[in-house]
């Protein structure tokens, strides 16, 4: 993935040294987006330290991740890969957006769009799973041609329902 520049951020491939920044974006985004959907007890084990360790393993293991950086800080991340099965739903596209997280302070700045385009080229048929109760993300994906195909999954560990979107 080539490096792309915008006036206030750059999108580039993540490197192992980005683990702490990726963890901060991932953890903060979950708090900003899912706090109302998750029990308070969730945050007893879902800590920034745990996420940082997980991101170190991911990036040291060669995960292909794009990050958006601004002022030397990671402000967003995205991961794309082959389509995966979920809860008995076979993949319907060869490509999948596995994750896309942007700090709320950067919503509407083009960071999310740049990250999506970096890991799933515009117009490429793809699938993704998004929380059913995440209207902002669902509007963003709809603007990018992703529509529900009827598949639904409930994450028993978190109690969050997700729907599959395809284009």
mmCIF file of C-alpha atoms in Angstrom:
data_model
loop_
_atom_site.group_PDB
_atom_site.id
_atom_site.type_symbol
_atom_site.label_atom_id
_atom_site.label_comp_id
_atom_site.label_asym_id
_atom_site.label_seq_id
_atom_site.Cartn_x
_atom_site.Cartn_y
_atom_site.Cartn_z
ATOM 1 C CA UNK A 1 0.000 0.000 0.000
ATOM 2 C CA UNK A 2 1.487 3.326 -1.028
ATOM 3 C CA UNK A 3 1.693 6.250 1.367
ATOM 4 C CA UNK A 4 -0.966 8.901 0.739
ATOM 5 C CA UNK A 5 -0.989 12.448 2.051
ATOM 6 C CA UNK A 6 -3.777 14.839 2.953
ATOM 7 C CA UNK A 7 -3.435 18.304 4.477
ATOM 8 C CA UNK A 8 -3.648 17.100 8.097
ATOM 9 C CA UNK A 9 -2.728 13.411 8.031
ATOM 10 C CA UNK A 10 -0.822 10.705 6.205
ATOM 11 C CA UNK A 11 -1.973 7.123 5.593
ATOM 12 C CA UNK A 12 0.803 4.557 5.590
ATOM 13 C CA UNK A 13 1.448 0.890 6.354
ATOM 14 C CA UNK A 14 1.700 0.199 10.081
ATOM 15 C CA UNK A 15 4.985 -0.971 11.562
ATOM 16 C CA UNK A 16 5.580 -2.813 14.861
ATOM 17 C CA UNK A 17 6.389 0.494 16.602
ATOM 18 C CA UNK A 18 2.764 1.563 15.941
ATOM 19 C CA UNK A 19 1.364 -1.023 18.390
ATOM 20 C CA UNK A 20 0.709 1.467 21.205
ATOM 21 C CA UNK A 21 -0.888 3.980 18.831
ATOM 22 C CA UNK A 22 -3.086 1.319 17.234
ATOM 23 C CA UNK A 23 -4.127 0.086 20.678
ATOM 24 C CA UNK A 24 -5.009 3.610 21.806
ATOM 25 C CA UNK A 25 -7.165 4.215 18.706
ATOM 26 C CA UNK A 26 -8.811 0.779 18.979
ATOM 27 C CA UNK A 27 -9.533 1.081 22.722
ATOM 28 C CA UNK A 28 -10.656 4.720 22.559
ATOM 29 C CA UNK A 29 -12.876 4.062 19.538
ATOM 30 C CA UNK A 30 -14.562 1.175 21.346
ATOM 31 C CA UNK A 31 -15.197 3.412 24.367
ATOM 32 C CA UNK A 32 -16.522 6.226 22.159
ATOM 33 C CA UNK A 33 -18.757 3.929 20.116
ATOM 34 C CA UNK A 34 -19.780 0.972 22.267
ATOM 35 C CA UNK A 35 -19.855 2.189 25.892
ATOM 36 C CA UNK A 36 -23.655 2.402 25.838
ATOM 37 C CA UNK A 37 -23.903 -1.119 24.361
ATOM 38 C CA UNK A 38 -21.483 -2.880 26.709
ATOM 39 C CA UNK A 39 -21.798 -3.615 30.427
ATOM 40 C CA UNK A 40 -19.483 -1.621 32.708
ATOM 41 C CA UNK A 41 -17.750 -4.884 33.664
ATOM 42 C CA UNK A 42 -16.448 -5.166 30.083
ATOM 43 C CA UNK A 43 -13.864 -2.455 30.773
ATOM 44 C CA UNK A 44 -12.398 -4.400 33.714
ATOM 45 C CA UNK A 45 -10.689 -6.746 31.246
ATOM 46 C CA UNK A 46 -10.726 -4.680 28.044
ATOM 47 C CA UNK A 47 -7.866 -2.423 29.040
ATOM 48 C CA UNK A 48 -5.472 -0.323 27.031
ATOM 49 C CA UNK A 49 -2.626 -2.533 28.262
ATOM 50 C CA UNK A 50 -4.376 -5.666 26.958
ATOM 51 C CA UNK A 51 -5.049 -4.038 23.604
ATOM 52 C CA UNK A 52 -1.431 -2.871 23.331
ATOM 53 C CA UNK A 53 -0.157 -6.412 23.906
ATOM 54 C CA UNK A 54 -2.575 -7.698 21.260
ATOM 55 C CA UNK A 55 -1.449 -5.092 18.730
ATOM 56 C CA UNK A 56 2.202 -5.920 19.398
ATOM 57 C CA UNK A 57 1.445 -9.566 18.546
ATOM 58 C CA UNK A 58 -0.520 -8.562 15.429
ATOM 59 C CA UNK A 59 2.095 -6.198 14.043
ATOM 60 C CA UNK A 60 5.044 -8.406 14.980
ATOM 61 C CA UNK A 61 3.189 -11.263 13.248
ATOM 62 C CA UNK A 62 3.000 -9.356 9.990
ATOM 63 C CA UNK A 63 -0.644 -8.194 9.959
ATOM 64 C CA UNK A 64 -1.268 -5.809 7.055
ATOM 65 C CA UNK A 65 -2.623 -2.678 8.698
ATOM 66 C CA UNK A 66 -2.944 0.870 7.394
ATOM 67 C CA UNK A 67 -2.690 3.719 9.884
ATOM 68 C CA UNK A 68 -3.564 7.387 9.609
ATOM 69 C CA UNK A 69 -1.034 9.564 11.389
ATOM 70 C CA UNK A 70 -1.294 13.216 12.312
ATOM 71 C CA UNK A 71 1.271 15.169 14.275
ATOM 72 C CA UNK A 72 3.231 11.986 14.947
ATOM 73 C CA UNK A 73 0.184 10.209 16.485
ATOM 74 C CA UNK A 74 -1.915 7.361 15.089
ATOM 75 C CA UNK A 75 -5.500 8.695 14.717
ATOM 76 C CA UNK A 76 -7.046 5.826 12.759
ATOM 77 C CA UNK A 77 -6.412 2.331 11.467
ATOM 78 C CA UNK A 78 -7.841 -0.173 9.004
ATOM 79 C CA UNK A 79 -7.283 -3.823 8.181
ATOM 80 C CA UNK A 80 -8.413 -5.573 5.007
ATOM 81 C CA UNK A 81 -8.018 -9.186 4.003
ATOM 82 C CA UNK A 82 -9.718 -12.182 2.471
ATOM 83 C CA UNK A 83 -13.451 -12.646 3.102
ATOM 84 C CA UNK A 84 -14.165 -14.673 6.249
ATOM 85 C CA UNK A 85 -17.034 -16.829 7.451
ATOM 86 C CA UNK A 86 -18.918 -15.625 10.517
ATOM 87 C CA UNK A 87 -21.439 -17.586 12.604
ATOM 88 C CA UNK A 88 -22.132 -20.056 9.842
ATOM 89 C CA UNK A 89 -22.364 -17.347 7.174
ATOM 90 C CA UNK A 90 -19.972 -18.231 4.357
ATOM 91 C CA UNK A 91 -18.089 -15.290 2.864
ATOM 92 C CA UNK A 92 -19.810 -13.734 -0.143
ATOM 93 C CA UNK A 93 -16.876 -11.617 -1.346
ATOM 94 C CA UNK A 94 -13.186 -12.383 -1.806
ATOM 95 C CA UNK A 95 -12.174 -9.165 0.048
ATOM 96 C CA UNK A 96 -13.265 -8.014 3.495
ATOM 97 C CA UNK A 97 -12.767 -4.914 5.583
ATOM 98 C CA UNK A 98 -11.854 -6.514 8.901
ATOM 99 C CA UNK A 99 -11.543 -3.326 10.970
ATOM 100 C CA UNK A 100 -11.723 0.430 10.588
ATOM 101 C CA UNK A 101 -11.378 2.680 13.645
ATOM 102 C CA UNK A 102 -10.962 6.457 13.719
ATOM 103 C CA UNK A 103 -10.863 8.656 16.813
ATOM 104 C CA UNK A 104 -14.131 10.599 17.148
ATOM 105 C CA UNK A 105 -12.228 13.889 17.028
ATOM 106 C CA UNK A 106 -11.208 12.932 13.449
ATOM 107 C CA UNK A 107 -14.670 11.937 12.188
ATOM 108 C CA UNK A 108 -15.594 13.881 9.062
ATOM 109 C CA UNK A 109 -11.994 14.805 8.168
ATOM 110 C CA UNK A 110 -11.435 12.208 5.436
ATOM 111 C CA UNK A 111 -9.349 9.904 7.642
ATOM 112 C CA UNK A 112 -11.881 7.056 7.503
ATOM 113 C CA UNK A 113 -12.327 7.364 3.747
ATOM 114 C CA UNK A 114 -8.587 7.376 3.145
ATOM 115 C CA UNK A 115 -8.117 4.322 5.352
ATOM 116 C CA UNK A 116 -10.949 2.412 3.657
ATOM 117 C CA UNK A 117 -9.537 3.233 0.225
ATOM 118 C CA UNK A 118 -6.049 2.140 1.357
ATOM 119 C CA UNK A 119 -7.136 -1.387 2.302
ATOM 120 C CA UNK A 120 -10.102 -1.951 -0.082
ATOM 121 C CA UNK A 121 -9.750 -0.058 -3.342
ATOM 122 C CA UNK A 122 -12.799 1.983 -4.367
ATOM 123 C CA UNK A 123 -15.355 -0.070 -6.279
ATOM 124 C CA UNK A 124 -13.776 -3.424 -5.430
ATOM 125 C CA UNK A 125 -16.449 -5.945 -4.384
ATOM 126 C CA UNK A 126 -16.043 -6.550 -0.654
ATOM 127 C CA UNK A 127 -17.853 -7.407 2.551
ATOM 128 C CA UNK A 128 -17.665 -6.166 6.123
ATOM 129 C CA UNK A 129 -19.409 -6.672 9.455
ATOM 130 C CA UNK A 130 -20.640 -3.614 11.365
ATOM 131 C CA UNK A 131 -22.463 -3.226 14.671
ATOM 132 C CA UNK A 132 -26.175 -3.076 13.960
ATOM 133 C CA UNK A 133 -26.465 -0.179 16.437
ATOM 134 C CA UNK A 134 -23.737 1.973 14.859
ATOM 135 C CA UNK A 135 -25.687 4.350 12.610
ATOM 136 C CA UNK A 136 -22.736 6.633 11.864
ATOM 137 C CA UNK A 137 -20.607 3.764 10.540
ATOM 138 C CA UNK A 138 -23.529 2.327 8.595
ATOM 139 C CA UNK A 139 -24.112 5.686 6.851
ATOM 140 C CA UNK A 140 -20.388 5.908 6.019
ATOM 141 C CA UNK A 141 -20.386 2.422 4.508
ATOM 142 C CA UNK A 142 -23.631 3.088 2.593
ATOM 143 C CA UNK A 143 -21.956 6.147 0.995
ATOM 144 C CA UNK A 144 -19.257 3.716 -0.145
ATOM 145 C CA UNK A 145 -21.753 1.318 -1.731
ATOM 146 C CA UNK A 146 -22.003 -1.212 1.119
ATOM 147 C CA UNK A 147 -25.545 -2.479 1.737
ATOM 148 C CA UNK A 148 -26.952 -5.118 4.116
ATOM 149 C CA UNK A 149 -27.368 -8.576 2.603
ATOM 150 C CA UNK A 150 -29.464 -10.021 5.440
ATOM 151 C CA UNK A 151 -26.690 -11.849 7.317
ATOM 152 C CA UNK A 152 -26.584 -11.129 11.062
ATOM 153 C CA UNK A 153 -24.274 -12.259 13.865
ATOM 154 C CA UNK A 154 -24.508 -11.777 17.638
ATOM 155 C CA UNK A 155 -21.192 -11.682 19.473
ATOM 156 C CA UNK A 156 -22.072 -13.621 22.616
ATOM 157 C CA UNK A 157 -19.001 -12.352 24.468
ATOM 158 C CA UNK A 158 -20.055 -8.716 24.034
ATOM 159 C CA UNK A 159 -23.778 -9.020 23.300
ATOM 160 C CA UNK A 160 -23.405 -6.834 20.211
ATOM 161 C CA UNK A 161 -25.306 -7.720 17.047
ATOM 162 C CA UNK A 162 -23.550 -7.141 13.727
ATOM 163 C CA UNK A 163 -24.856 -7.142 10.179
ATOM 164 C CA UNK A 164 -22.927 -7.956 7.024
ATOM 165 C CA UNK A 165 -22.691 -5.260 4.370
ATOM 166 C CA UNK A 166 -21.588 -5.978 0.804
ATOM 167 C CA UNK A 167 -20.835 -4.098 -2.391
#
